[in-house]
Short mmCIF file of C-alpha atoms in Angstrom, two decimals:
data_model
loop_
_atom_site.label_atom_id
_atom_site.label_comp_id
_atom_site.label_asym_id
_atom_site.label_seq_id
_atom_site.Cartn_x
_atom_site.Cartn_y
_atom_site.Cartn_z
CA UNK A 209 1.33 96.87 67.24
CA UNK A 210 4.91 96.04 68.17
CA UNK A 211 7.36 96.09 65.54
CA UNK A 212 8.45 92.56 63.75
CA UNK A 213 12.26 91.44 64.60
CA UNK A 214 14.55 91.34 61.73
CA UNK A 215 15.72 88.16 60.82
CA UNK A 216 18.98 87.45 59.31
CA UNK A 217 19.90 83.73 57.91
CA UNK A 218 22.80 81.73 60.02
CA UNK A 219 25.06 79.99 58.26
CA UNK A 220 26.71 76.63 58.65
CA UNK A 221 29.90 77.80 59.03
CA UNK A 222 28.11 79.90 62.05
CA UNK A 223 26.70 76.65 63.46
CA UNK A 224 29.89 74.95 63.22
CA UNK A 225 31.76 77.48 65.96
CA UNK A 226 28.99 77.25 67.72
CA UNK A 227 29.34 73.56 68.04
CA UNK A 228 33.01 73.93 68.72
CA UNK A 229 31.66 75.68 71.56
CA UNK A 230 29.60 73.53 72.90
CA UNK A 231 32.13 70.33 72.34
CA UNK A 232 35.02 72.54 74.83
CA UNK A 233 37.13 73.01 71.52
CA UNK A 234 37.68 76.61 71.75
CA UNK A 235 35.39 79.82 73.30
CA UNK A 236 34.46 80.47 69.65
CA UNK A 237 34.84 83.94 70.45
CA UNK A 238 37.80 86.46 69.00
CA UNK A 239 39.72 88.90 70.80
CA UNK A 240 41.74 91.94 69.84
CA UNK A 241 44.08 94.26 71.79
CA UNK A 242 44.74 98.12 70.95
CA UNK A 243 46.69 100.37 73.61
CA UNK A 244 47.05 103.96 72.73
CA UNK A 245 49.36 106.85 74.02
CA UNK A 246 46.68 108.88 75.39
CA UNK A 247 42.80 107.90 76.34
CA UNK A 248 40.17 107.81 73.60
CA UNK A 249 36.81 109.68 73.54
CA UNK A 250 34.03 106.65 74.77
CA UNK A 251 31.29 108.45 73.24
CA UNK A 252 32.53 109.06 70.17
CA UNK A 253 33.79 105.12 70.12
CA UNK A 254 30.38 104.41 71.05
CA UNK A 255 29.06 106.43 68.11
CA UNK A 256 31.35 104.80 65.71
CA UNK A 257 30.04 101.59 67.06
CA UNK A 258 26.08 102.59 66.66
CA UNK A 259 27.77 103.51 62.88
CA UNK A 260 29.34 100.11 61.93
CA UNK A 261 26.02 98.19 63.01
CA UNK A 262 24.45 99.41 59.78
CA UNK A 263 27.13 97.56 58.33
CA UNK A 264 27.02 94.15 60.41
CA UNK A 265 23.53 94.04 62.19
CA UNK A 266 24.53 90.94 64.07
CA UNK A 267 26.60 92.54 66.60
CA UNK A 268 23.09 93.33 68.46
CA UNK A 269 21.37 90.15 67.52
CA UNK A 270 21.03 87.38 69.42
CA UNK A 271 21.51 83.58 68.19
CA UNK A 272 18.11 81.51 67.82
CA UNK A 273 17.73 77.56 66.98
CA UNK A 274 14.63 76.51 65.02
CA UNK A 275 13.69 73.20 63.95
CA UNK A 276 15.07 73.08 60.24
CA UNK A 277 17.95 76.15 60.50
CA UNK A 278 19.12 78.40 62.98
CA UNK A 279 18.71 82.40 62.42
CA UNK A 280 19.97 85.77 64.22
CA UNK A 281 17.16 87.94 65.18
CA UNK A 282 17.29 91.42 65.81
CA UNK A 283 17.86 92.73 69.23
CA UNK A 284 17.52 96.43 71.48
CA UNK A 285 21.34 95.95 72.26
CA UNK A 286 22.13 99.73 71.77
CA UNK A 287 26.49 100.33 71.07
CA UNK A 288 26.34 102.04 74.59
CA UNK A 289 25.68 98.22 75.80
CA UNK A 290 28.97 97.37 73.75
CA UNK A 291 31.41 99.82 74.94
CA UNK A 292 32.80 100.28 79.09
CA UNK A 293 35.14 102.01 80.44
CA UNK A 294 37.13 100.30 83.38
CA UNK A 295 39.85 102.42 85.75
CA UNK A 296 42.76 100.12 86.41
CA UNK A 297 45.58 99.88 88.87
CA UNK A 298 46.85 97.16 86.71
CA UNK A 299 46.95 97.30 83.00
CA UNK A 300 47.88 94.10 82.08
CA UNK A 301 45.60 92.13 84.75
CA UNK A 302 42.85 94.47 83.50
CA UNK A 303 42.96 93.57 79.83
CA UNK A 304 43.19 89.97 80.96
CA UNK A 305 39.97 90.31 82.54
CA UNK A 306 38.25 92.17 80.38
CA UNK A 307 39.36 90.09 77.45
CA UNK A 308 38.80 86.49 78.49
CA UNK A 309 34.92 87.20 79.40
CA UNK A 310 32.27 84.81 77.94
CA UNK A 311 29.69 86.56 76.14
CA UNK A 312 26.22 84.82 75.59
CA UNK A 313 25.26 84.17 72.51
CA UNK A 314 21.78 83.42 72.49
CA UNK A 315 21.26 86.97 74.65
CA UNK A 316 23.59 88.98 72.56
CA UNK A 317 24.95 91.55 71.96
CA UNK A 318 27.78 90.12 70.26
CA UNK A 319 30.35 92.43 70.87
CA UNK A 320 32.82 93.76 74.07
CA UNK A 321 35.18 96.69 73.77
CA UNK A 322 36.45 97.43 77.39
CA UNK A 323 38.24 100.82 77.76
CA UNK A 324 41.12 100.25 79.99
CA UNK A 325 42.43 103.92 81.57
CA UNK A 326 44.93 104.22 83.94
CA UNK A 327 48.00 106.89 83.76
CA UNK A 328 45.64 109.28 81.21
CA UNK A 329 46.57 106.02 78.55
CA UNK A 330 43.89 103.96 77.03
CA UNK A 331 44.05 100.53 75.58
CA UNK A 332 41.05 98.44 74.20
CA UNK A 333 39.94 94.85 75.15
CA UNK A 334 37.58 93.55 72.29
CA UNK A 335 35.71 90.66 71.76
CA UNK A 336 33.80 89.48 68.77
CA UNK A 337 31.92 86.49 68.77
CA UNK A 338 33.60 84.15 66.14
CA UNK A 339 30.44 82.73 64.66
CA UNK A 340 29.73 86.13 63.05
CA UNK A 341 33.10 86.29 61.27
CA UNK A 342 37.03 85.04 60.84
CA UNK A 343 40.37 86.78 62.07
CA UNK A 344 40.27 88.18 58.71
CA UNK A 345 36.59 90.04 58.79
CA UNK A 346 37.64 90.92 62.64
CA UNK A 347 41.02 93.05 61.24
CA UNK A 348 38.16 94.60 58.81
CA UNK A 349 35.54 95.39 61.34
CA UNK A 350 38.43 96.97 63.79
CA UNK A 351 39.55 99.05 60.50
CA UNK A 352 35.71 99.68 59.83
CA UNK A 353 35.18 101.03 63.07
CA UNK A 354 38.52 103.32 63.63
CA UNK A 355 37.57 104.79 60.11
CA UNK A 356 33.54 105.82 61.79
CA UNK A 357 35.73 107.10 64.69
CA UNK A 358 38.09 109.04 62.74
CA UNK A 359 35.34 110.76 60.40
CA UNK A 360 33.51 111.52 63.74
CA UNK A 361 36.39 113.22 65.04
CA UNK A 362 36.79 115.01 62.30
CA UNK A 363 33.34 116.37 61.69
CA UNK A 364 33.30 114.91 58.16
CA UNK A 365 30.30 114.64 56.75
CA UNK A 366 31.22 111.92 53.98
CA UNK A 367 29.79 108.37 54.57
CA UNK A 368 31.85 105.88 54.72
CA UNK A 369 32.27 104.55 50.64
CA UNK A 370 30.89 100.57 51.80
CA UNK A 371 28.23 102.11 54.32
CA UNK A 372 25.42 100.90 51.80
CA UNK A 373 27.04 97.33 51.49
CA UNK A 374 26.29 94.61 53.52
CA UNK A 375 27.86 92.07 51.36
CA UNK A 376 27.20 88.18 51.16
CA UNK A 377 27.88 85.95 54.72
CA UNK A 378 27.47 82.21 52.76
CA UNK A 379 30.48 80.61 51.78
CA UNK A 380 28.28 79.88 48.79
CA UNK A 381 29.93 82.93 46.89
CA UNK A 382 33.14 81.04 46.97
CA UNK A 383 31.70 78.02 45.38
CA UNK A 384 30.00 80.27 42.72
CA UNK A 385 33.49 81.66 42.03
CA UNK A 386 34.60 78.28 41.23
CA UNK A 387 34.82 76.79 37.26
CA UNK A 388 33.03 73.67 36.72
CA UNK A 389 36.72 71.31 36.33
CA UNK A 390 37.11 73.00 40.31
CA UNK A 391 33.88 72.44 41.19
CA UNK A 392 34.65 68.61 39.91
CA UNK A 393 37.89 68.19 41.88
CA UNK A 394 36.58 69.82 45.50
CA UNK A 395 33.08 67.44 45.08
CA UNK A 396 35.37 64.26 44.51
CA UNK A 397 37.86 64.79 47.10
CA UNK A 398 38.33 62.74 50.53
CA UNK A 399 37.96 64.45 53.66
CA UNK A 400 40.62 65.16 55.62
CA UNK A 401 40.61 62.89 58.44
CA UNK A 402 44.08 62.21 60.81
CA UNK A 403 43.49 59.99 64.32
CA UNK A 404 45.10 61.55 67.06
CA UNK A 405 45.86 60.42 70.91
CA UNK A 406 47.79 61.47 73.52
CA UNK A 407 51.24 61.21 71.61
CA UNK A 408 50.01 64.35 69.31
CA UNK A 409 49.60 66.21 72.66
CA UNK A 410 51.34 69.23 74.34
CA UNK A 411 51.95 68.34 78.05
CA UNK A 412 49.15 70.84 78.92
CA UNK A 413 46.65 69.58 81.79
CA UNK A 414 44.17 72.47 81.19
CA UNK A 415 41.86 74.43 83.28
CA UNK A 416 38.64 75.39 82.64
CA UNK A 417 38.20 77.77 85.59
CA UNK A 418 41.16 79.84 83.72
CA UNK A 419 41.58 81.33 80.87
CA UNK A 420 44.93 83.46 80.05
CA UNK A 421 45.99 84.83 76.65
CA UNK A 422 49.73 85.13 76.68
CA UNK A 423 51.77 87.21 73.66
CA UNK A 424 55.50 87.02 72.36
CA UNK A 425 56.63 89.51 70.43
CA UNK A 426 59.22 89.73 67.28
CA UNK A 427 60.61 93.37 66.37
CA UNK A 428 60.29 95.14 63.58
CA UNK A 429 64.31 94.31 63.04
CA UNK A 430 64.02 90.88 63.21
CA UNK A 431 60.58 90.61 60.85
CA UNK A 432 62.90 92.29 58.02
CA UNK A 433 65.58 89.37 58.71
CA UNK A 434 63.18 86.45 58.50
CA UNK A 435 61.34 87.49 55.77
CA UNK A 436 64.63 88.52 53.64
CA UNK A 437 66.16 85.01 54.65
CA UNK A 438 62.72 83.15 53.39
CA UNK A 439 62.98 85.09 50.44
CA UNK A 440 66.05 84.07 49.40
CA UNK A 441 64.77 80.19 49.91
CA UNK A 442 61.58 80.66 47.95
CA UNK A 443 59.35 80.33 50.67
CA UNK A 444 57.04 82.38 52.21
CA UNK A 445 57.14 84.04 56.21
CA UNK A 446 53.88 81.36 57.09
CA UNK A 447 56.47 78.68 55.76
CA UNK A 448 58.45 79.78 58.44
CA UNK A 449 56.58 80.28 60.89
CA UNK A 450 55.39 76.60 60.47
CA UNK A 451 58.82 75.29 59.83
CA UNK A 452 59.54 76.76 63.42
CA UNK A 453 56.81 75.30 64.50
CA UNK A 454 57.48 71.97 63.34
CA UNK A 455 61.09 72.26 65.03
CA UNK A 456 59.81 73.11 68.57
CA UNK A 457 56.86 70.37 68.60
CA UNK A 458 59.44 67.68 67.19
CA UNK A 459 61.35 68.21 70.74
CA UNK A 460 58.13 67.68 72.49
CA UNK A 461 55.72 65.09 71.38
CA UNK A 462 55.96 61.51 70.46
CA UNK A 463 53.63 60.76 67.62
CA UNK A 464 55.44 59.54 64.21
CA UNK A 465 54.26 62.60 62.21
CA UNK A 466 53.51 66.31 63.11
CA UNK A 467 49.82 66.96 61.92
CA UNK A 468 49.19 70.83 61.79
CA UNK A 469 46.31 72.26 61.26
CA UNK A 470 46.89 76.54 58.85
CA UNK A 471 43.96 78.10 58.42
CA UNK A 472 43.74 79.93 54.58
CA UNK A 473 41.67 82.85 53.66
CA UNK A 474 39.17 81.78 50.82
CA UNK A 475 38.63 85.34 49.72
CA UNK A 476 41.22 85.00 47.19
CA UNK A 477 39.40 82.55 45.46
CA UNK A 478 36.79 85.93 45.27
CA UNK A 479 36.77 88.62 41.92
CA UNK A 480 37.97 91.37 43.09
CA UNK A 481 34.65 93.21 42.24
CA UNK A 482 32.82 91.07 44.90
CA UNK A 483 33.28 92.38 48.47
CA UNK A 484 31.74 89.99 51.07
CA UNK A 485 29.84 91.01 54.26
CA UNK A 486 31.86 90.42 57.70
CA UNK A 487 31.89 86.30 57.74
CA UNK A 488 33.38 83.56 57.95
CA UNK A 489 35.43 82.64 54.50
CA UNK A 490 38.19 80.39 55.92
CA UNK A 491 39.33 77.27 55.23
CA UNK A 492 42.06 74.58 56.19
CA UNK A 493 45.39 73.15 54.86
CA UNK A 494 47.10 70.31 56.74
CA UNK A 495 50.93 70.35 56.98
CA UNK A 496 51.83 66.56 57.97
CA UNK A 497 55.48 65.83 57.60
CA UNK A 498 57.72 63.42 59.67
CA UNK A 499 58.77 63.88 63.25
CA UNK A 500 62.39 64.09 63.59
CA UNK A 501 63.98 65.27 66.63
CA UNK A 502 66.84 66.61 65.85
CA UNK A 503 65.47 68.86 62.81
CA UNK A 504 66.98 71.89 61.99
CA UNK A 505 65.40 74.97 60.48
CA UNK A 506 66.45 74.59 56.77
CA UNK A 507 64.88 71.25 56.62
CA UNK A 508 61.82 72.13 58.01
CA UNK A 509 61.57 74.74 56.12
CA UNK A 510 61.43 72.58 52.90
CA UNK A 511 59.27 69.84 54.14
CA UNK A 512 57.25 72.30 55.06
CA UNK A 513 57.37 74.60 52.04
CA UNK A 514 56.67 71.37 50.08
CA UNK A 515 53.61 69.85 51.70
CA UNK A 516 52.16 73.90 51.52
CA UNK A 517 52.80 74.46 47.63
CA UNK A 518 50.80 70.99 46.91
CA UNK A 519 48.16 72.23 49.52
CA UNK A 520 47.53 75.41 48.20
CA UNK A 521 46.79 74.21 44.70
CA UNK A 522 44.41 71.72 45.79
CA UNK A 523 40.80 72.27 46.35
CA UNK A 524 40.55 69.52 48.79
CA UNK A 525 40.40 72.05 51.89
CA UNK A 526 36.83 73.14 50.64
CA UNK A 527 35.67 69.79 50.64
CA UNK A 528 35.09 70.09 54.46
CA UNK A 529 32.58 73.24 53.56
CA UNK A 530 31.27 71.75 50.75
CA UNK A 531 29.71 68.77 53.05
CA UNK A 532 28.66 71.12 56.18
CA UNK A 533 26.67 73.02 53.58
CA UNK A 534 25.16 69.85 52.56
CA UNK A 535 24.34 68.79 55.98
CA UNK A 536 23.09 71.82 57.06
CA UNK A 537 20.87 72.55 53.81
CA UNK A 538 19.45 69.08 53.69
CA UNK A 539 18.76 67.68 57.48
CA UNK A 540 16.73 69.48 60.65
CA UNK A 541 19.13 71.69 62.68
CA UNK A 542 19.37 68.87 65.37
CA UNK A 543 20.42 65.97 62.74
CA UNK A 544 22.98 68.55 61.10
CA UNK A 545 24.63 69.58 64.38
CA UNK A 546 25.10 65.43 64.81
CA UNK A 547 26.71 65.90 61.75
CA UNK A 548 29.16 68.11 62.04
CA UNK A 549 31.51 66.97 64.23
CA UNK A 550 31.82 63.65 61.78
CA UNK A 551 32.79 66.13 59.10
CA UNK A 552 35.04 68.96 60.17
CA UNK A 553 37.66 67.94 62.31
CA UNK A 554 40.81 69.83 62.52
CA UNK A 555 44.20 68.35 64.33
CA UNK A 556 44.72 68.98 68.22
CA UNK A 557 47.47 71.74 67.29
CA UNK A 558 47.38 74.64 64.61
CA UNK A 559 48.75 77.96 63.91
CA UNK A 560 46.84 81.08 62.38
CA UNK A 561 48.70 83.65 60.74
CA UNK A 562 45.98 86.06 60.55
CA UNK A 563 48.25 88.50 58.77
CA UNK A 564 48.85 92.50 58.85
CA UNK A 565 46.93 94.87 60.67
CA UNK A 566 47.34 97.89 58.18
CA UNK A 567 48.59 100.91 60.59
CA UNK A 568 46.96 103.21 57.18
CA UNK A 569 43.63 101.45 57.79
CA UNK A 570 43.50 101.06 61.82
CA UNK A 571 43.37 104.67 62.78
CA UNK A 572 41.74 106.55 65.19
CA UNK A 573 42.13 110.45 64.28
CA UNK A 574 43.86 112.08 67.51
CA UNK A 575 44.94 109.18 68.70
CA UNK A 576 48.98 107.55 68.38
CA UNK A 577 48.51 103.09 68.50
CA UNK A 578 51.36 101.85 70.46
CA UNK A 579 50.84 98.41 69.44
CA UNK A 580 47.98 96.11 68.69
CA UNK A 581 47.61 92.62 68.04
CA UNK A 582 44.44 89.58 67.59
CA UNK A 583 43.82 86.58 68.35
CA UNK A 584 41.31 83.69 67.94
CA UNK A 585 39.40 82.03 70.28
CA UNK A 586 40.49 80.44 73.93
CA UNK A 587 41.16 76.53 73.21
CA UNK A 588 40.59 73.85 75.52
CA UNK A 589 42.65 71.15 76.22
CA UNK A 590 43.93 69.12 73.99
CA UNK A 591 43.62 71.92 71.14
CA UNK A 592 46.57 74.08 71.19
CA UNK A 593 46.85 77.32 68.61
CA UNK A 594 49.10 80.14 67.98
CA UNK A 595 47.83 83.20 66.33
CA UNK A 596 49.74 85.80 64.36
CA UNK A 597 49.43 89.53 63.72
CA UNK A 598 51.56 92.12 62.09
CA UNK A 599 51.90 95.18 62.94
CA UNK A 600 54.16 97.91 61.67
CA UNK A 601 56.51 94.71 61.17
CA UNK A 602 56.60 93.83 65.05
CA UNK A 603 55.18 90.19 64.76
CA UNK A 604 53.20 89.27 68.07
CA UNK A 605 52.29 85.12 68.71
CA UNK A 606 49.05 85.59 70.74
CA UNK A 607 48.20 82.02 72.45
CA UNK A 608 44.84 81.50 74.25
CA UNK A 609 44.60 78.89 76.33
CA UNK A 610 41.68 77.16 79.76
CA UNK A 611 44.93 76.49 82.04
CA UNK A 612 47.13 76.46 85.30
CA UNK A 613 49.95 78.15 85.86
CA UNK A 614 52.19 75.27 85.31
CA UNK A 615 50.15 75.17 81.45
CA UNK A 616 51.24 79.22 81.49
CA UNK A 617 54.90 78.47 82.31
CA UNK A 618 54.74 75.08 79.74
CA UNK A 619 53.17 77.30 77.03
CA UNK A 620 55.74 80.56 77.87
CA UNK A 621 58.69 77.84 77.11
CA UNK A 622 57.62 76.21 74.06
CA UNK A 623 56.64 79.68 72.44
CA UNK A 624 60.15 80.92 73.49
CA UNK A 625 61.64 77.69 71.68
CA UNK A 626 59.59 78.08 68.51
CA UNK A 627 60.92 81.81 68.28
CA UNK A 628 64.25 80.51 68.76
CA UNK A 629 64.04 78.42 65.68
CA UNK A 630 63.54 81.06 63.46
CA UNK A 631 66.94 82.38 61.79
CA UNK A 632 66.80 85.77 62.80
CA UNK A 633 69.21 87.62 65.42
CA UNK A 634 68.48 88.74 68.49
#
């Protein structure tokens, strides 16, 4: 008698990426970047891998649409069908390669780590499929999995302390954590909806035949001088990075107002007792201040620090969660996915500061990381994002983008600009 499938539930923030997909908004899928000073042991990797699926089944499921819901059901994707090594003459075009790939998934598995060797140095191309989790789960997995490697390594026979813990995916445990006056406010808020045309646009054409991820990279020097200078303004180093943002675009489009879309981690709103499973807990703040094209830095960076502070005490973000889960709860799969659209809608250009990759909690025993950095998922024209990691203070602004060359040269020059804003010295 063969063996039943598992079945785990999908959630609607699951469906939503998956829609995002479908509507040429974005890949939905996440990548990450680790290069190493020396090459890594694949079978131990793959090991660790086998490891962290106790922890996040999905990575060998495969996605399914019923009638009412949509579900992931179990799958024989093994970790060995996760992990490849590739032999490179080129590094760079290499990880390119390996890291804009389209995974399927309705076949599964859900997961890509590409070795890349060449010179006896390693680095690792990774892609997670963004319906499964956030930026935010993604640093954990990647910290998850160097922590299976490590012990492996080691010979230790200790399990790792959350191997038992699967932890909740629904962005119901956010709601729960909510008092009934919050509750109140999020139910009776407006939706967040801005009109955009061509005016809000970055002079990108867009190519689907090619996706590129381009980085740009702050050092460790200069991270200590922005963040002491936004410290002494009362403002925070997303502030910044927004007010920088706001300076570049101003020089560049023609709408009236620059609409921007930050992405905000909801597991604050969490007890610390409760530790969630890998998913998706993020929500959305929009910055909207007026275009001025001659803004400097200072200015921007109080507009900006403003229109945040109100944000981030409002529960209006959740709003947009609050009605998917509705939708998706209380309509057949195919009348909820007509749905969506109508009720989350984010502006054409964003920036997500998915925060610090801890160097204590992303490491692989034996092995030295050079640098590492993610990003979020390759965005098709219009939809324009910037994603940020930290690492041992060197910032990196990862930007995935469908494009030509002339989009790669466009994109290189506005990045450069937005840098260029920021008061630190080169």
């Amino acid at each position: 008698m063969a063996t039943k499938q598992k079945i785990f539930a999908a959630e609607s923030s699951d469906v939503k990426h998956f829609i995002s997909g479908l509507n040429k908004k974005n890949d939905h899928y996440l990548h990450a970047v680790i290069h190493f000073d020396t090459t890594i042991d694949e079978r131990v990797l793959i090991q660790a891998v086998h490891e962290s699926q106790k922890l996040f089944p999905l990575l060998s499921c495969r996605y399914v649409e019923a009638t009412e819901n949509a579900y992931w059901e179990e799958s024989d994707w093994s970790a060995s069908d996760m992990v490849h090594v590739v032999q490179a003459m080129d590094r760079e075009q290499a990880v390119q390669e390996q890291l804009t790939r389209k995974l399927n998934e309705k076949k599964g598995p859900q997961l890509s780590i590409a070795i890349i060797r060449k010179d006896e140095r390693d680095s690792l191309a990774v892609i997670l499929n963004h319906m499964l989790c956030d930026g935010g789960g993604f640093n954990d997995y990647l910290a998850l999995l160097s922590a299976h490697y490590s012990r492996f390594i080691d010979g230790s026979t200790c399990a790792h302390p959350n191997a038992d813990h699967l932890g909740s995916r629904s962005i119901k445990q956010v709601f729960d954590a909510l008092n009934d006056a919050q509750l109140n406010e999020m139910k009776h808020a407006r939706l967040m909806k801005h009109e955009q045309d061509e005016r809000d646009y970055l002079p990108l054409k867009g190519d689907e035949r090619q996706p590129f991820i381009m980085t740009h990279q702050l050092s460790a020097k200069a991270f200590d001088q922005l963040r002491g200078y936004v410290k002494s303004k009362g403002a925070t180093i997303n502030d910044a990075l927004f007010a920088a943002y706001v300076c570049a675009l101003a020089r560049v489009i023609k709408a009236e107002q620059i609409i921007l879309d930050c992405p905000v981690n909801l597991r604050s709103y969490l007890p610390k007792e409760v530790k969630p499973g890998f998913c998706n807990l993020t929500s959305n703040i929009t910055c909207i201040v007026p275009r001025d094209a001659g803004i400097g830095f200072d200015q921007a960076l109080m507009q900006v620090k403003k229109v945040m502070d109100k944000e981030k005490k409002s529960f209006k973000p959740l709003k947009v969660y609050w009605e998917l889960e509705e939708a998706y709860h209380h309509h057949h799969l195919d009348q909820a996915k007509k749905l969506f659209p109508s009720i989350y809608r984010i502006p054409v250009n964003g920036m997500t500061n998915i925060g610090i990759i801890d160097e204590h909690k992303l490491r692989f025993s034996g092995l030295s990381i050079r640098d590492v950095f993610i990003s979020g998922s390759i965005k098709y024209a219009p939809y324009f994002q910037i994603a940020v990691t930290t690492f041992q203070k060197r910032m990196t602004f990862a930007t995935n983008f469908y494009g030509t060359n002339e989009d790669k040269a466009c994109i290189d020059s506005f990045i450069t600009n937005l840098i260029n804003h920021l008061p630190i010295q080169s």
